[in-house]
Short mmCIF file of C-alpha atoms and ligand atoms in Angstrom, two decimals:
data_model
loop_
_atom_site.label_atom_id
_atom_site.label_comp_id
_atom_site.label_asym_id
_atom_site.label_seq_id
_atom_site.Cartn_x
_atom_site.Cartn_y
_atom_site.Cartn_z
CA MET A 1 -7.07 10.63 46.27
CA ILE A 2 -6.74 12.95 43.53
CA ARG A 3 -5.44 16.24 44.12
CA GLU A 4 -4.23 18.88 41.96
CA LEU A 5 -1.48 21.00 42.93
CA SER A 6 -3.27 24.23 44.79
CA GLY A 7 -2.34 27.81 43.87
CA ASP A 8 0.16 28.05 46.64
CA GLU A 9 1.75 24.97 46.00
CA VAL A 10 2.34 26.13 42.09
CA ALA A 11 3.38 29.63 43.34
CA LEU A 12 5.81 27.90 45.22
CA PHE A 13 7.06 25.94 42.66
CA GLY A 14 7.61 28.81 40.41
CA GLU A 15 9.19 30.76 43.14
CA TYR A 16 12.00 28.46 44.04
CA ILE A 17 12.74 27.88 40.13
CA ASP A 18 13.35 31.86 39.90
CA LYS A 19 15.26 31.49 42.77
CA THR A 20 17.20 28.82 41.49
CA ARG A 21 18.17 30.81 38.20
CA ALA A 22 18.57 33.86 40.03
CA PHE A 23 21.34 31.91 42.05
CA PHE A 24 23.22 30.61 38.89
CA LEU A 25 23.19 34.43 37.64
CA SER A 26 24.64 35.64 40.69
CA THR A 27 27.41 33.02 40.89
CA ASN A 28 27.97 33.68 36.94
CA VAL A 29 27.50 29.83 36.48
CA ARG A 30 25.76 28.30 33.09
CA PRO A 31 24.82 25.08 34.82
CA LYS A 32 25.12 22.33 32.87
CA ALA A 33 22.71 18.68 33.33
CA TYR A 34 22.75 15.35 32.27
CA VAL A 35 19.45 13.48 32.25
CA HIS A 36 18.86 9.94 31.39
CA SER A 37 15.40 8.32 31.88
CA TYR A 38 15.09 4.48 31.89
CA GLY A 39 12.35 2.44 30.95
CA CYS A 40 8.87 3.05 29.36
CA GLN A 41 7.67 6.07 27.62
CA GLN A 42 5.69 7.19 30.67
CA ASN A 43 9.08 7.75 32.44
CA VAL A 44 10.62 9.61 29.19
CA SER A 45 7.71 11.97 29.33
CA ASP A 46 8.51 12.38 33.28
CA GLY A 47 11.75 13.21 32.26
CA GLU A 48 11.00 15.65 29.59
CA LYS A 49 8.87 17.45 32.55
CA ILE A 50 12.25 17.28 34.82
CA LYS A 51 14.17 18.80 31.60
CA GLY A 52 11.25 21.67 31.34
CA MET A 53 12.12 22.65 35.16
CA LEU A 54 15.78 22.55 34.80
CA ALA A 55 15.91 24.83 31.79
CA GLU A 56 13.59 27.26 33.28
CA MET A 57 16.11 27.09 36.30
CA GLY A 58 18.92 27.89 33.79
CA TYR A 59 20.45 24.59 32.86
CA ASP A 60 21.85 23.79 29.65
CA PHE A 61 21.71 19.78 28.55
CA THR A 62 24.35 17.69 27.51
CA ASP A 63 24.64 13.85 26.55
CA THR A 64 27.51 12.76 28.77
CA PRO A 65 27.90 12.94 32.31
CA ASP A 66 31.32 14.24 32.37
CA ASN A 67 32.46 17.63 33.40
CA VAL A 68 28.42 18.67 34.14
CA ASP A 69 26.84 20.10 37.43
CA LEU A 70 23.86 17.88 38.01
CA ILE A 71 23.50 14.06 37.14
CA LEU A 72 19.79 13.10 37.19
CA LEU A 73 18.93 9.50 36.57
CA ASN A 74 15.13 8.78 36.46
CA THR A 75 15.01 5.31 36.87
CA CYS A 76 12.53 2.32 36.26
CA ALA A 77 11.60 -0.50 38.31
CA VAL A 78 9.73 -2.84 36.11
CA ARG A 79 12.58 -5.45 36.17
CA GLU A 80 15.31 -6.51 37.90
CA ASN A 81 18.01 -5.71 35.08
CA ALA A 82 17.21 -1.92 34.91
CA GLU A 83 17.50 -1.60 38.63
CA ASP A 84 21.04 -3.32 38.19
CA LYS A 85 21.94 -0.91 35.19
CA VAL A 86 21.54 1.99 37.76
CA PHE A 87 23.38 0.80 40.44
CA GLY A 88 26.10 0.21 37.86
CA ASN A 89 26.03 3.87 36.64
CA ILE A 90 25.71 5.85 40.06
CA GLY A 91 29.03 3.47 41.30
CA ALA A 92 30.62 4.60 38.37
CA PHE A 93 29.74 8.48 39.16
CA LYS A 94 31.98 8.22 42.24
CA LYS A 95 34.78 9.16 40.41
CA LEU A 96 33.32 12.31 38.55
CA LYS A 97 31.98 13.54 42.29
CA GLU A 98 35.55 12.96 43.51
CA SER A 99 37.06 15.06 40.92
CA ASN A 100 33.89 17.70 40.77
CA ARG A 101 33.07 19.29 43.59
CA ARG A 102 30.16 21.31 42.08
CA LEU A 103 28.29 17.99 40.93
CA ILE A 104 25.07 17.27 42.31
CA ILE A 105 23.95 13.62 42.07
CA ALA A 106 20.01 13.30 41.91
CA VAL A 107 18.12 10.11 41.66
CA GLY A 108 14.34 9.78 40.89
CA GLY A 109 11.50 7.84 39.67
CA CYS A 110 10.03 4.20 39.72
CA MET A 111 13.04 2.26 41.23
CA VAL A 112 13.82 4.44 44.18
CA GLN A 113 9.81 4.94 45.12
CA GLN A 114 10.62 1.31 46.55
CA GLN A 115 11.58 1.70 49.99
CA HIS A 116 14.22 -0.87 50.24
CA ILE A 117 16.03 0.47 47.18
CA ALA A 118 15.87 4.22 48.62
CA GLU A 119 17.20 2.38 52.06
CA LYS A 120 20.11 0.68 50.16
CA LEU A 121 21.02 4.06 48.09
CA LYS A 122 21.12 6.06 51.47
CA ALA A 123 23.31 3.46 52.95
CA SER A 124 25.85 2.58 50.33
CA TYR A 125 25.70 5.26 47.72
CA PRO A 126 26.92 8.40 49.77
CA MET A 127 27.82 10.24 46.53
CA VAL A 128 24.09 10.46 46.06
CA ASP A 129 22.57 13.86 47.18
CA ILE A 130 18.85 13.92 46.07
CA ILE A 131 16.63 10.86 46.10
CA PHE A 132 13.07 11.66 45.17
CA GLY A 133 10.06 9.64 44.12
CA THR A 134 7.38 9.36 41.49
CA HIS A 135 5.00 11.75 43.77
CA THR A 136 7.70 14.62 44.26
CA VAL A 137 8.75 15.59 40.72
CA HIS A 138 7.39 19.12 41.19
CA GLU A 139 9.45 19.58 44.28
CA LEU A 140 12.65 19.23 42.33
CA PRO A 141 13.47 23.06 42.02
CA ARG A 142 13.10 23.46 46.06
CA MET A 143 15.49 20.25 46.61
CA LEU A 144 18.09 21.53 44.07
CA TYR A 145 17.64 24.92 45.53
CA ASP A 146 18.42 23.57 49.36
CA LYS A 147 21.36 21.73 47.81
CA LEU A 148 23.00 24.52 45.91
CA THR A 149 22.71 27.06 49.01
CA LYS A 150 22.54 25.22 51.88
CA ASN A 151 24.33 21.61 50.74
CA LEU A 152 21.10 20.15 52.11
CA GLY A 153 20.73 16.89 50.54
CA CYS A 154 17.66 14.86 50.64
CA VAL A 155 15.34 11.73 50.45
CA ASN A 156 11.88 12.79 49.50
CA ILE A 157 9.94 9.66 48.70
CA PRO A 158 6.08 9.83 50.59
CA ASP A 159 3.56 7.32 50.06
CA GLY A 160 0.33 7.70 48.38
CA ASP A 161 -1.05 8.90 44.79
CA GLY A 162 0.93 12.06 44.09
CA VAL A 163 -0.68 15.19 42.62
CA LEU A 164 -1.62 15.79 39.27
CA THR A 165 0.01 18.76 38.13
CA GLU A 166 -0.70 20.61 34.80
CA SER A 167 1.84 23.34 35.89
CA ILE A 168 5.16 21.98 35.09
CA PRO A 169 6.89 23.07 31.71
CA VAL A 170 7.79 20.35 29.33
CA ARG A 171 10.81 20.18 27.40
CA ARG A 172 10.29 17.78 24.54
CA ASP A 173 12.94 15.70 23.11
CA ASN A 174 11.54 15.21 19.84
CA ALA A 175 10.23 18.00 17.59
CA ILE A 176 8.22 15.62 15.54
CA LYS A 177 6.54 13.28 18.16
CA ALA A 178 5.22 14.80 21.41
CA TYR A 179 4.58 12.93 24.49
CA VAL A 180 0.97 13.47 26.28
CA PRO A 181 0.41 11.66 29.27
CA ILE A 182 -3.46 11.45 29.95
CA MET A 183 -3.27 9.47 32.91
CA TYR A 184 -1.14 8.19 35.61
CA GLY A 185 -0.65 5.32 38.22
CA CYS A 186 -2.40 1.83 37.79
CA ASN A 187 -5.19 0.21 39.52
CA ASN A 188 -4.85 -3.58 38.36
CA PHE A 189 -2.17 -5.18 40.57
CA CYS A 190 -1.53 -7.74 38.03
CA THR A 191 0.65 -10.13 40.49
CA TYR A 192 4.03 -9.57 38.65
CA CYS A 193 3.80 -5.96 38.44
CA VAL A 194 5.40 -3.21 40.67
CA VAL A 195 3.86 -0.52 38.98
CA PRO A 196 0.79 -0.06 41.06
CA TYR A 197 3.33 0.42 44.16
CA VAL A 198 5.58 2.85 42.78
CA ARG A 199 2.94 5.19 40.68
CA GLY A 200 0.11 4.80 43.11
CA ARG A 201 -3.59 4.46 41.95
CA GLU A 202 -5.21 5.54 38.51
CA ARG A 203 -5.70 9.43 37.88
CA SER A 204 -6.65 10.76 34.81
CA ARG A 205 -5.92 14.50 33.65
CA LYS A 206 -9.27 16.52 32.43
CA ALA A 207 -10.08 15.91 28.72
CA ASP A 208 -10.53 19.53 28.34
CA ALA A 209 -6.44 19.72 29.38
CA VAL A 210 -5.49 17.02 27.29
CA VAL A 211 -7.71 18.57 24.24
CA SER A 212 -6.03 22.04 24.39
CA GLU A 213 -2.76 20.58 24.87
CA VAL A 214 -3.08 18.26 21.75
CA LYS A 215 -4.55 21.12 19.77
CA GLU A 216 -1.48 23.34 20.78
CA LEU A 217 1.07 20.94 19.86
CA ILE A 218 -0.62 20.54 16.29
CA GLN A 219 -0.54 24.12 15.77
CA GLN A 220 3.13 24.09 16.85
CA GLY A 221 3.69 21.43 13.78
CA TYR A 222 4.00 18.32 15.76
CA LYS A 223 3.11 15.50 13.64
CA GLU A 224 2.53 12.70 16.21
CA ILE A 225 0.57 12.52 19.27
CA LEU A 226 1.57 9.58 21.54
CA LEU A 227 -0.95 9.20 24.36
CA LEU A 228 0.15 7.73 27.48
CA GLY A 229 -0.99 5.76 30.66
CA GLN A 230 -0.42 2.44 32.01
CA ASN A 231 -3.98 1.47 31.17
CA VAL A 232 -5.22 4.35 28.86
CA ASN A 233 -8.52 2.12 28.33
CA SER A 234 -9.75 3.18 31.77
CA TYR A 235 -8.77 6.98 31.44
CA GLY A 236 -11.61 9.29 32.49
CA LYS A 237 -13.41 6.88 35.15
CA GLU A 238 -13.61 9.78 37.75
CA HIS A 239 -14.57 12.65 35.04
CA GLY A 240 -17.03 10.51 32.89
CA ILE A 241 -15.34 10.97 29.59
CA GLY A 242 -13.98 7.78 28.68
CA PHE A 243 -11.04 6.88 26.34
CA ALA A 244 -13.09 6.22 23.09
CA GLU A 245 -14.83 9.87 23.58
CA LEU A 246 -11.20 11.49 24.64
CA LEU A 247 -10.16 10.03 20.86
CA ARG A 248 -13.10 11.21 19.00
CA ARG A 249 -12.70 14.87 20.31
CA LEU A 250 -9.04 14.38 19.55
CA ASP A 251 -9.74 12.94 16.03
CA ALA A 252 -11.60 16.18 15.48
CA ILE A 253 -8.98 18.32 15.50
CA GLU A 254 -8.22 19.67 12.12
CA GLY A 255 -4.59 19.55 10.88
CA GLU A 256 -2.14 16.96 9.30
CA TYR A 257 -1.09 14.52 12.28
CA LYS A 258 -1.61 11.03 13.87
CA ILE A 259 -2.64 10.12 17.28
CA SER A 260 -0.95 7.09 18.50
CA PHE A 261 -1.52 5.49 22.18
CA MET A 262 -0.20 3.22 24.60
CA THR A 263 -0.42 0.72 26.89
CA SER A 264 -4.07 -0.94 26.32
CA HIS A 265 -5.59 -3.66 28.79
CA PRO A 266 -7.41 -6.22 26.96
CA LYS A 267 -10.03 -6.27 29.98
CA ASP A 268 -10.95 -2.56 29.28
CA CYS A 269 -10.39 -2.23 25.62
CA THR A 270 -13.97 -1.73 24.12
CA ARG A 271 -15.44 -2.26 21.01
CA GLU A 272 -16.42 1.01 21.13
CA LEU A 273 -13.01 2.14 20.98
CA ILE A 274 -12.27 0.18 18.21
CA ASP A 275 -15.19 1.40 16.31
CA VAL A 276 -13.37 5.08 16.77
CA ILE A 277 -10.07 3.90 15.37
CA ALA A 278 -11.69 2.57 12.18
CA ASP A 279 -14.22 5.43 11.74
CA SER A 280 -11.18 8.29 12.37
CA ALA A 281 -9.16 10.05 10.40
CA HIS A 282 -5.81 10.68 12.39
CA ILE A 283 -5.46 7.46 14.81
CA GLU A 284 -2.85 5.20 14.18
CA HIS A 285 -4.36 1.32 12.95
CA HIS A 286 -2.02 -0.11 15.48
CA ILE A 287 -2.94 -1.64 18.95
CA HIS A 288 -0.43 -2.69 21.29
CA LEU A 289 -2.48 -5.38 23.25
CA PRO A 290 -0.40 -6.74 25.74
CA VAL A 291 -1.62 -10.44 26.29
CA GLN A 292 1.46 -11.64 28.49
CA SER A 293 0.54 -15.29 28.45
CA GLY A 294 -1.64 -17.67 26.29
CA SER A 295 -2.82 -19.97 28.92
CA ASP A 296 -5.97 -19.02 30.68
CA ARG A 297 -4.43 -20.91 34.19
CA ILE A 298 -1.62 -18.41 33.95
CA LEU A 299 -3.40 -15.69 33.18
CA LYS A 300 -5.51 -15.88 36.19
CA ALA A 301 -2.42 -16.60 38.55
CA MET A 302 -1.37 -12.92 36.91
CA ASN A 303 -5.07 -11.52 38.00
CA ARG A 304 -5.41 -10.27 34.31
CA SER A 305 -9.14 -10.33 34.57
CA TYR A 306 -9.53 -11.79 30.69
CA THR A 307 -9.37 -15.35 29.14
CA THR A 308 -7.60 -16.42 26.04
CA GLU A 309 -11.37 -16.32 24.72
CA HIS A 310 -12.35 -12.79 25.49
CA TYR A 311 -8.86 -11.65 24.24
CA LEU A 312 -9.37 -13.75 20.78
CA GLY A 313 -12.81 -12.28 20.42
CA LEU A 314 -11.67 -8.95 20.60
CA VAL A 315 -8.64 -9.41 18.08
CA GLU A 316 -11.35 -11.01 15.72
CA TYR A 317 -13.53 -7.94 16.11
CA ALA A 318 -10.46 -5.66 15.75
CA LYS A 319 -9.30 -6.97 12.66
CA SER A 320 -12.57 -7.18 11.04
CA ARG A 321 -13.22 -3.56 11.26
CA ILE A 322 -9.64 -2.36 10.62
CA PRO A 323 -8.41 -4.50 8.20
CA ASP A 324 -4.73 -3.19 7.92
CA LEU A 325 -4.83 -3.27 11.85
CA SER A 326 -1.39 -3.78 13.30
CA LEU A 327 -1.16 -5.79 16.58
CA THR A 328 1.73 -6.20 18.86
CA THR A 329 2.12 -7.45 22.72
CA ASP A 330 3.99 -8.10 25.53
CA ILE A 331 4.89 -11.43 26.65
CA ILE A 332 6.19 -12.52 29.84
CA VAL A 333 8.03 -15.98 29.97
CA GLY A 334 8.55 -18.40 33.11
CA PHE A 335 5.91 -16.81 35.16
CA PRO A 336 6.03 -18.33 38.70
CA GLY A 337 4.16 -22.02 38.25
CA GLU A 338 4.12 -21.72 34.40
CA THR A 339 4.70 -25.33 32.95
CA TYR A 340 6.16 -26.11 29.39
CA GLU A 341 2.40 -26.91 28.50
CA ASP A 342 1.44 -23.28 29.44
CA PHE A 343 4.37 -21.57 27.55
CA ARG A 344 3.01 -23.85 24.32
CA GLN A 345 -0.41 -22.09 24.55
CA THR A 346 1.30 -18.69 24.42
CA VAL A 347 3.32 -19.81 21.24
CA LYS A 348 -0.31 -21.32 20.13
CA LEU A 349 -1.96 -17.68 20.92
CA MET A 350 0.86 -15.68 19.10
CA GLU A 351 0.32 -18.18 15.92
CA THR A 352 -3.47 -17.51 16.03
CA VAL A 353 -3.03 -13.57 16.23
CA ARG A 354 -0.18 -13.27 14.04
CA TYR A 355 1.40 -10.08 15.73
CA ASP A 356 3.51 -8.11 13.81
CA MET A 357 5.86 -7.71 16.85
CA ALA A 358 6.17 -9.03 20.60
CA TYR A 359 8.14 -7.54 23.24
CA THR A 360 9.16 -10.39 25.29
CA PHE A 361 10.45 -10.83 28.96
CA ILE A 362 11.71 -13.33 31.32
CA TYR A 363 9.91 -12.93 34.38
CA SER A 364 11.43 -10.72 36.89
CA LYS A 365 10.83 -11.05 40.75
CA ARG A 366 9.85 -7.87 41.92
CA GLU A 367 9.78 -7.17 45.85
CA GLY A 368 6.32 -6.65 47.23
CA THR A 369 4.32 -7.74 44.47
CA LYS A 370 1.98 -11.17 44.96
CA ALA A 371 3.76 -13.46 42.56
CA ALA A 372 7.34 -12.88 44.34
CA ASP A 373 5.74 -15.14 46.96
CA MET A 374 4.74 -17.85 44.51
CA ASP A 375 7.01 -20.93 43.85
CA ASP A 376 8.80 -20.64 40.68
CA PRO A 377 10.58 -23.87 40.34
CA VAL A 378 11.79 -23.59 36.53
CA SER A 379 15.26 -22.49 36.00
CA ASP A 380 16.58 -19.50 34.25
CA LYS A 381 18.35 -21.76 31.89
CA GLU A 382 14.69 -23.62 30.91
CA LYS A 383 13.36 -20.07 30.59
CA GLY A 384 16.14 -18.87 28.41
CA LEU A 385 15.25 -21.74 26.11
CA TRP A 386 11.56 -21.05 25.99
CA MET A 387 12.36 -17.64 25.04
CA ARG A 388 14.52 -18.37 22.06
CA GLU A 389 11.82 -20.79 20.89
CA LEU A 390 9.12 -17.97 21.27
CA LEU A 391 11.50 -15.46 19.65
CA GLU A 392 11.92 -17.94 16.43
CA VAL A 393 8.19 -18.31 15.92
CA GLN A 394 7.49 -14.90 16.44
CA GLY A 395 10.50 -13.62 13.87
CA ASP A 396 8.79 -15.71 11.16
CA ILE A 397 5.32 -14.52 12.01
CA GLY A 398 6.90 -10.69 11.74
CA LEU A 399 8.22 -11.67 8.60
CA GLU A 400 5.52 -13.20 6.70
CA ASN A 401 3.29 -9.84 7.90
CA TYR A 402 5.76 -7.68 6.41
CA ARG A 403 6.10 -9.40 3.39
CA LYS A 404 2.42 -8.92 2.73
CA TYR A 405 3.17 -4.93 2.33
CA ILE A 406 5.31 -5.81 -0.77
CA GLY A 407 3.93 -3.78 -3.78
CA LYS A 408 1.66 -1.66 -1.61
CA ILE A 409 1.81 2.05 -0.69
CA LEU A 410 2.04 3.13 2.90
CA ASP A 411 1.59 6.69 4.29
CA VAL A 412 4.79 7.01 6.38
CA LEU A 413 5.58 9.82 8.86
CA CYS A 414 9.34 10.83 7.97
CA GLU A 415 11.28 11.06 11.49
CA GLY A 416 14.68 11.60 10.16
CA ARG A 417 17.76 9.91 9.13
CA ASP A 418 17.93 6.02 9.93
CA LYS A 419 20.85 5.72 12.85
CA ASN A 420 22.68 2.74 11.61
CA LYS A 421 22.26 3.45 7.79
CA PRO A 422 22.09 7.46 7.72
CA GLU A 423 21.79 6.79 3.60
CA TYR A 424 17.75 6.23 4.34
CA LEU A 425 15.30 8.36 5.95
CA THR A 426 13.11 6.45 8.22
CA GLY A 427 9.41 6.69 9.71
CA HIS A 428 6.65 5.05 10.74
CA SER A 429 3.48 3.93 8.79
CA ARG A 430 -0.04 4.74 9.83
CA GLN A 431 0.30 1.14 11.10
CA ASN A 432 3.16 2.03 13.29
CA ILE A 433 5.34 -0.38 11.32
CA ILE A 434 9.01 1.13 10.62
CA VAL A 435 9.83 2.21 6.98
CA ARG A 436 13.35 3.01 5.64
CA PHE A 437 13.48 4.81 2.01
CA ALA A 438 15.74 6.86 0.25
CA GLY A 439 15.03 10.69 0.15
CA GLY A 440 16.36 14.10 0.78
CA ASP A 441 16.40 16.05 4.40
CA GLU A 442 13.08 18.46 3.08
CA LEU A 443 11.22 15.12 3.44
CA VAL A 444 11.66 15.31 7.54
CA GLY A 445 8.78 15.75 9.48
CA SER A 446 6.31 15.09 6.64
CA PHE A 447 3.96 12.36 5.48
CA VAL A 448 5.28 10.72 2.89
CA LYS A 449 3.84 7.53 0.38
CA VAL A 450 6.42 4.87 0.05
CA LYS A 451 5.97 1.72 -2.11
CA ILE A 452 7.44 -0.90 -0.28
CA THR A 453 9.70 -3.28 -2.49
CA LYS A 454 11.25 -5.41 0.62
CA ALA A 455 10.44 -6.78 3.98
CA MET A 456 12.76 -7.45 7.04
CA PRO A 457 11.67 -9.00 10.44
CA TRP A 458 11.40 -5.54 12.18
CA ALA A 459 10.82 -2.98 9.31
CA VAL A 460 10.22 -2.77 5.70
CA GLU A 461 11.84 -0.73 2.93
CA GLY A 462 10.77 1.12 -0.40
CA GLU A 463 10.81 3.96 -2.49
CA THR A 464 8.78 7.46 -1.89
CA VAL A 465 6.02 8.04 -4.39
CA GLY A 466 5.26 11.38 -3.72
CA ASP A 467 3.65 13.23 -0.50
CA THR A 468 0.21 12.51 0.90
CA ASP A 469 -1.27 15.52 -0.30
N1 5AD B 1 8.73 -9.53 34.80
C1 5AD B 1 8.94 -9.72 33.67
N2 5AD B 1 8.53 -8.62 32.79
C2 5AD B 1 7.56 -7.70 33.50
N3 5AD B 1 6.63 -6.47 32.94
C3 5AD B 1 5.86 -6.05 34.08
N4 5AD B 1 6.76 -6.64 35.11
C4 5AD B 1 7.41 -7.60 34.81
C5 5AD B 1 8.08 -8.61 35.67
N5 5AD B 1 7.87 -8.56 36.86
C6 5AD B 1 6.27 -6.63 31.18
C7 5AD B 1 4.99 -6.90 31.16
C8 5AD B 1 4.65 -5.42 30.94
C9 5AD B 1 5.76 -4.69 30.39
C10 5AD B 1 5.74 -3.33 30.31
O1 5AD B 1 6.67 -5.25 31.10
O2 5AD B 1 5.02 -7.77 29.97
O3 5AD B 1 3.26 -5.38 29.90
FE1 SF4 B 2 1.56 -3.34 35.74
FE2 SF4 B 2 -0.92 -4.31 35.20
FE3 SF4 B 2 -0.88 -1.87 35.66
FE4 SF4 B 2 -0.13 -2.97 33.35
S1 SF4 B 2 -1.95 -3.03 34.13
S2 SF4 B 2 1.29 -1.42 34.50
S3 SF4 B 2 0.95 -4.98 34.14
S4 SF4 B 2 -0.31 -3.96 37.04
#
């Protein structure tokens, strides 16, 4: 059931924020927190809410876990290696806890929403004080207050779908690009995926709430609005305003900005949506359209609810309506029962679609999902070889696609200095392609025209030819 926080709950939430801030003031402590979010942008967005609450409680933030009052890990469950990393990090915090009696360690997010993980943490990681799931983020102020004032730790992981709340403050990490979740949860139950189990059923924010948040962000000077949801294409079913209509309303907002979104599910991605993108002023000419596999047999076993024929039809229509469209995808290699012949069909599909970029993952068994019970006879070594083959093919395609931009002018949102080559600025084009170029810091946060001179497999390089206005 979809439920919004009641007035009383919102009041209680605010009360605990105030009480915790007062506690720190009374003890003359200016608390410091290290907050780390793993995984997808949805999780990063949750992390911004966590930081928003902590900031209101009086916390400052640092980039390292040394000498802090609070370490908070916001975890991811989508693949096993993400979980291994978290356990490794928590183990390493034991020493910090021994040398700093004030330190509170909190672990939240998708990974701990799984019962078996919460139990493992409770049994074997006594240095963790607060364990909270995806549905109790808004209860963090109370959990922290109880730990600080009564030394009460807790495990707070109720089942269900959680609440929708418009009341949590957000502390945005990026001054140019704002993450805006439009829906939470997922109803699809792809057989490999743990998300529906840890994030609950689909629930959408009201269109009016999204539109007013985006208007405000644009007024504040944000230049990119990234709309987030596990399956944005099924946005709004419960309110009668679908994703295409939401995009239309957002695109009508005046200003110089762009709108991007992720993730799209091919079964729900409509031609209407493609038309809205094609006719828009602000929406990126980029669709991240995870195909997962190019074999119909495997798509069926994954419960993806589309065929390669449907997918390719959609791609063809999108390319015809948006000639400079950039397509990216997710692919799982080595799903249980996948044969080399199935895998080759994925390679063939990639050669047909010609993605700019593919995010490729070796299948990772997730407890509680349907695929975890399927026979999986192919060895990890063999899957690794398939993965290498796929990466080589995609590398060549990406480079060929990017070479087509040489000599062309792209509109680029300049996001800052390139981390690896600080003599360059970097940003993304309207097609969401990474563009590197020389220029002064005054360009950061503005849209710049860049003439492309060089292509690499993951980005292009060029020279500025003046601002877009
Ligand atoms: N194993 C490997 N990859 C997975 N993904 C989701 N679940 C798994 C899993 N169990 C991938 C899918 C999804 C992306 C976010 O992560 O490709 O689109
Ligand atoms: Fe997982 Fe499928 Fe939902 Fe994506 S659509 S979150 S892959 S169940």
